[in-house]
């Protein structure tokens, strides 16, 4: 959900983000990730903006992931193959405070290869930076401030002064959802007027996507539960560590496990099978 909000903002206000991340006002156009390669690409948090001489690649993250450096190197090579004449600016934007060393890792290294990208930790960014452009307003409460509710009230005031009602709705929705990463949901709704957010097209879209995601998660959870029940009948009660590893298996792996478990006699057999994946 948070990724979708960030993607909506940068796709709706690309010039605001280009000014922030490239350091100057720049006319940009959206580049579809599917243009990079026919191979599958993880596009849930990926946004590409194309300027005259630069391609801006941004990734929004609520939590650190160890595979980010590899992904950024992979995308950089794909972008270069598509537009070798253009400079590439890559930025990973972390939304919520973390002490993980992963939020500071900005390089991918192999013995004969080194790739660097930029990292922005929102909680270290000055609040004033996000109060200057409408597309950046929703990020202000996540910035470097000791009073997030006061910042959110300031954001609400600026949203209320916007002449375009649809824009007010969508930015209020974006600010409301992102603010709940660090602030109480009920208080956020009081400040931003929940009825305005709920009337927005963006809110309705997110609500519909949430229902679909819930149905998909339910189907996946059911498939994993059935597999675990079959394993318990076959080899007895499983250690919690093995249960968690089975729950983490991709859905397409479960039928293969179903076939293989006919040969299992103990938990060690499952352990060996999981290690082979």
C-alpha atoms as one frame of an Amber mdcrd trajectory, in Angstrom:
protein
   0.000   0.000   0.000   2.745   2.486   0.954   4.676   1.657  -2.220   1.560
   2.353  -4.272   1.065   5.739  -2.598   4.665   6.746  -3.327   4.369   5.598
  -6.934   1.142   7.569  -7.330   2.794  10.733  -6.017   5.893  10.569  -8.194
   3.893   9.629 -11.290   1.394  12.454 -10.649   3.975  15.102  -9.651   7.122
  14.047 -11.538   8.539  17.592 -11.757   8.347  18.013  -7.970  10.355  14.835
  -7.456  12.829  15.647 -10.210  13.493  19.045  -8.593  14.117  17.338  -5.255
  16.202  14.371  -6.422  18.053  15.967  -9.339  18.573  19.311  -7.624  16.900
  21.513 -10.214  13.543  21.934 -11.996  13.526  19.440 -14.866  10.876  18.370
 -17.328  10.570  14.586 -17.160   8.374  11.849 -18.568   7.439   8.485 -17.131
   9.351   5.491 -18.439   7.559   2.163 -18.079   9.699  -0.555 -16.410   8.536
  -3.020 -19.072  10.654  -1.076 -21.577  13.821  -2.248 -19.842  13.626  -5.926
 -20.629  11.325  -8.753 -21.609  12.437 -10.538 -18.433  10.290 -10.251 -15.275
  10.983  -7.116 -13.269   9.894  -6.278  -9.729   7.966  -3.053 -10.304   5.929
  -2.572  -7.128   8.210   0.183  -5.810  10.134   1.068  -8.981   9.608   4.380
 -10.780  11.641   5.606 -13.746  11.580   9.231 -14.898  13.290  10.217 -18.134
  14.755  13.684 -18.695  16.696  15.011 -21.676  20.049  13.634 -20.569  19.246
  11.630 -17.406  17.092   8.731 -16.280  16.000   8.938 -12.646  15.359   5.592
 -10.992  13.702   5.676  -7.564  12.763   2.917  -5.148  10.643   3.482  -2.030
  11.136   1.147   0.925   9.382   0.910   4.279  11.858  -1.709   5.537  15.470
  -2.536   4.663  16.178  -5.498   2.376  19.520  -7.191   1.815  18.863  -7.609
  -1.916  18.515  -3.866  -2.642  22.151  -3.351  -3.798  21.935  -6.273  -6.228
  18.607  -5.040  -7.595  19.943  -1.523  -8.098  22.966  -2.869 -10.000  20.705
  -5.076 -12.114  18.354  -2.203 -12.961  21.265   0.109 -13.742  22.583  -2.306
 -16.358  19.120  -2.723 -17.863  18.623   1.041 -18.035  22.059   1.508 -19.610
  21.306  -1.114 -22.278  18.115   0.743 -23.144  19.636   4.260 -23.117  23.453
   4.064 -23.168  23.766   7.766 -23.991  22.057   8.935 -20.792  23.319   9.408
 -17.258  21.583   7.324 -14.601  20.621   8.662 -11.187  19.446   5.943  -8.769
  17.915   6.715  -5.383  16.534   4.410  -2.694  14.206   6.287  -0.330  13.639
   4.708   3.088  10.417   5.908   4.693  10.674   4.800   8.329  13.519   5.062
  10.869  15.737   2.000  11.165  19.010   1.124  12.845  19.680  -1.625  10.323
  23.024  -1.316   8.512  21.100  -2.080   5.297  19.698   1.472   5.182  23.292
   2.708   4.798  24.450   0.209   2.180  24.744   2.010  -1.153  27.134  -0.274
  -3.043  27.081  -3.631  -4.772  30.480  -5.246  -5.183  31.968  -8.228  -6.977
  35.692  -8.932  -7.401  35.761  -6.968 -10.666  32.658  -4.812 -10.311  31.497
  -1.984  -8.056  28.168  -0.171  -8.366  27.015   2.787  -6.260  23.617   4.420
  -5.792  22.188   7.118  -3.525  20.187   6.579  -0.349  17.775   9.009   1.283
  16.587   8.312   4.830  13.505  10.502   5.208  13.886  10.820   8.971  17.165
  12.682   8.372  15.771  15.133   5.792  14.797  18.738   6.714  11.047  19.207
   6.990  11.052  22.495   5.059  12.205  20.629   1.952   8.855  18.827   1.699
   6.677  21.859   2.328   7.675  23.610  -0.895   6.036  21.358  -3.497   2.531
  19.820  -3.411   3.733  16.400  -4.519   6.189  16.234  -1.598   3.801  17.370
   1.166   2.819  13.810   2.227   6.453  13.063   3.135   6.831  16.029   5.503
   5.537  14.212   8.642   8.164  11.482   8.073  11.038  13.982   7.955  13.457
  15.202  10.641  11.087  16.769  13.166  10.415  16.458  16.886   6.707  17.266
  16.472   5.181  15.211  13.661   1.618  16.191  14.514   2.425  19.894  14.153
   3.999  19.192  10.781   0.924  17.202   9.752  -1.297  20.143  10.729   0.856
  22.427   8.598   0.521  19.965   5.710  -3.263  19.903   6.203  -3.376  23.717
   6.079  -1.448  23.812   2.809  -3.630  21.086   1.317  -6.736  23.059   2.263
  -5.448  26.051   0.294  -5.127  24.118  -2.976  -7.628  25.292  -5.615  -8.091
  21.861  -7.215 -10.486  19.743  -5.132  -9.402  16.417  -6.656  -5.751  17.226
  -5.954  -6.660  18.118  -2.355  -8.389  14.765  -1.952  -5.538  12.700  -3.370
  -2.750  14.521  -1.528  -4.722  14.368   1.736  -5.176  10.611   1.201  -1.479
  10.162   0.480  -0.446  12.226   3.517  -2.894  10.367   5.726  -1.736   6.906
   4.741   1.992   7.683   4.866   1.630   9.443   8.226   0.217   6.288   9.810
   3.662   4.749   9.414   4.699   6.830  12.456   1.534   8.423  13.882  -1.722
   7.217  15.408  -4.326   6.538  12.719  -7.251   8.112  14.624  -5.383  11.369
  15.236  -4.236  11.492  11.609  -7.868  11.163  10.483  -8.904  14.040  12.766
  -6.278  16.365  11.329  -6.820  15.490   7.659 -10.616  15.060   7.704 -11.292
  11.425   6.947 -14.350  12.141   4.799 -12.232  14.079   2.273  -9.755  11.211
   2.014 -12.465   8.589   1.611 -14.050  10.510  -1.272 -10.833  10.540  -3.292
 -10.341   8.326  -6.336  -6.976   7.289  -4.923  -8.580   6.058  -1.682 -11.139
   3.994  -3.589  -8.410   2.484  -5.759  -6.301   1.541  -2.729  -9.344   0.089
  -0.987 -10.133  -2.094  -4.025  -6.494  -3.199  -4.311  -6.463  -4.013  -0.614
  -9.486  -6.295  -0.993  -7.834  -8.101  -3.898  -4.537  -8.420  -2.033  -6.438
  -9.806   0.940  -8.110 -12.450  -1.194  -4.767 -13.415  -2.747  -3.067 -13.575
   0.650  -5.929 -15.745   1.892  -5.478 -18.178  -0.987  -1.726 -18.377  -0.362
  -2.169 -18.833   3.382  -4.645 -21.648   2.749  -2.257 -23.466   0.396   0.596
 -23.252   2.911  -1.661 -24.426   5.744  -2.766 -27.496   3.794   0.870 -28.349
   2.972   1.854 -28.049   6.649  -1.049 -30.279   7.684   0.021 -32.911   5.148
   3.597 -32.748   6.426   2.433 -33.147  10.035   0.452 -36.252   9.091   3.465
 -37.635   7.248   6.351 -36.947   9.640   4.777 -35.609  12.834   4.917 -32.239
  14.566   7.406 -29.900  12.899   9.858 -27.573  14.676   8.738 -23.951  14.492
  11.786 -23.030  12.385  10.778 -25.552   9.699   7.158 -24.382   9.813   8.296
 -20.828   9.119  10.527 -21.941   6.250   7.626 -23.798   4.639   5.421 -20.703
   5.032   8.074 -18.680   3.166   8.074 -21.004   0.153   6.748 -19.482  -3.085
   3.327 -20.816  -4.025   4.693 -22.582  -7.113   7.015 -24.690  -4.925   4.197
 -26.269  -2.904   3.113 -28.875  -5.513   6.748 -30.022  -5.794   6.940 -30.381
  -2.027   3.663 -32.297  -2.083   5.184 -34.867  -4.435   8.485 -35.109  -2.572
   6.952 -35.540   0.886   5.841 -39.059  -0.054   9.495 -40.052   0.436   9.916
 -38.234   3.778  10.366 -40.280   6.955  11.454 -37.550   9.388  11.895 -33.805
   9.759  15.491 -34.168   8.554  14.193 -35.178   5.125  12.197 -31.941   4.906
  15.246 -29.994   6.093  17.395 -31.450   3.309  14.715 -30.736   0.697  14.410
 -27.104   1.826  18.188 -26.666   1.707  18.201 -27.859  -1.914  15.821 -25.074
  -2.965
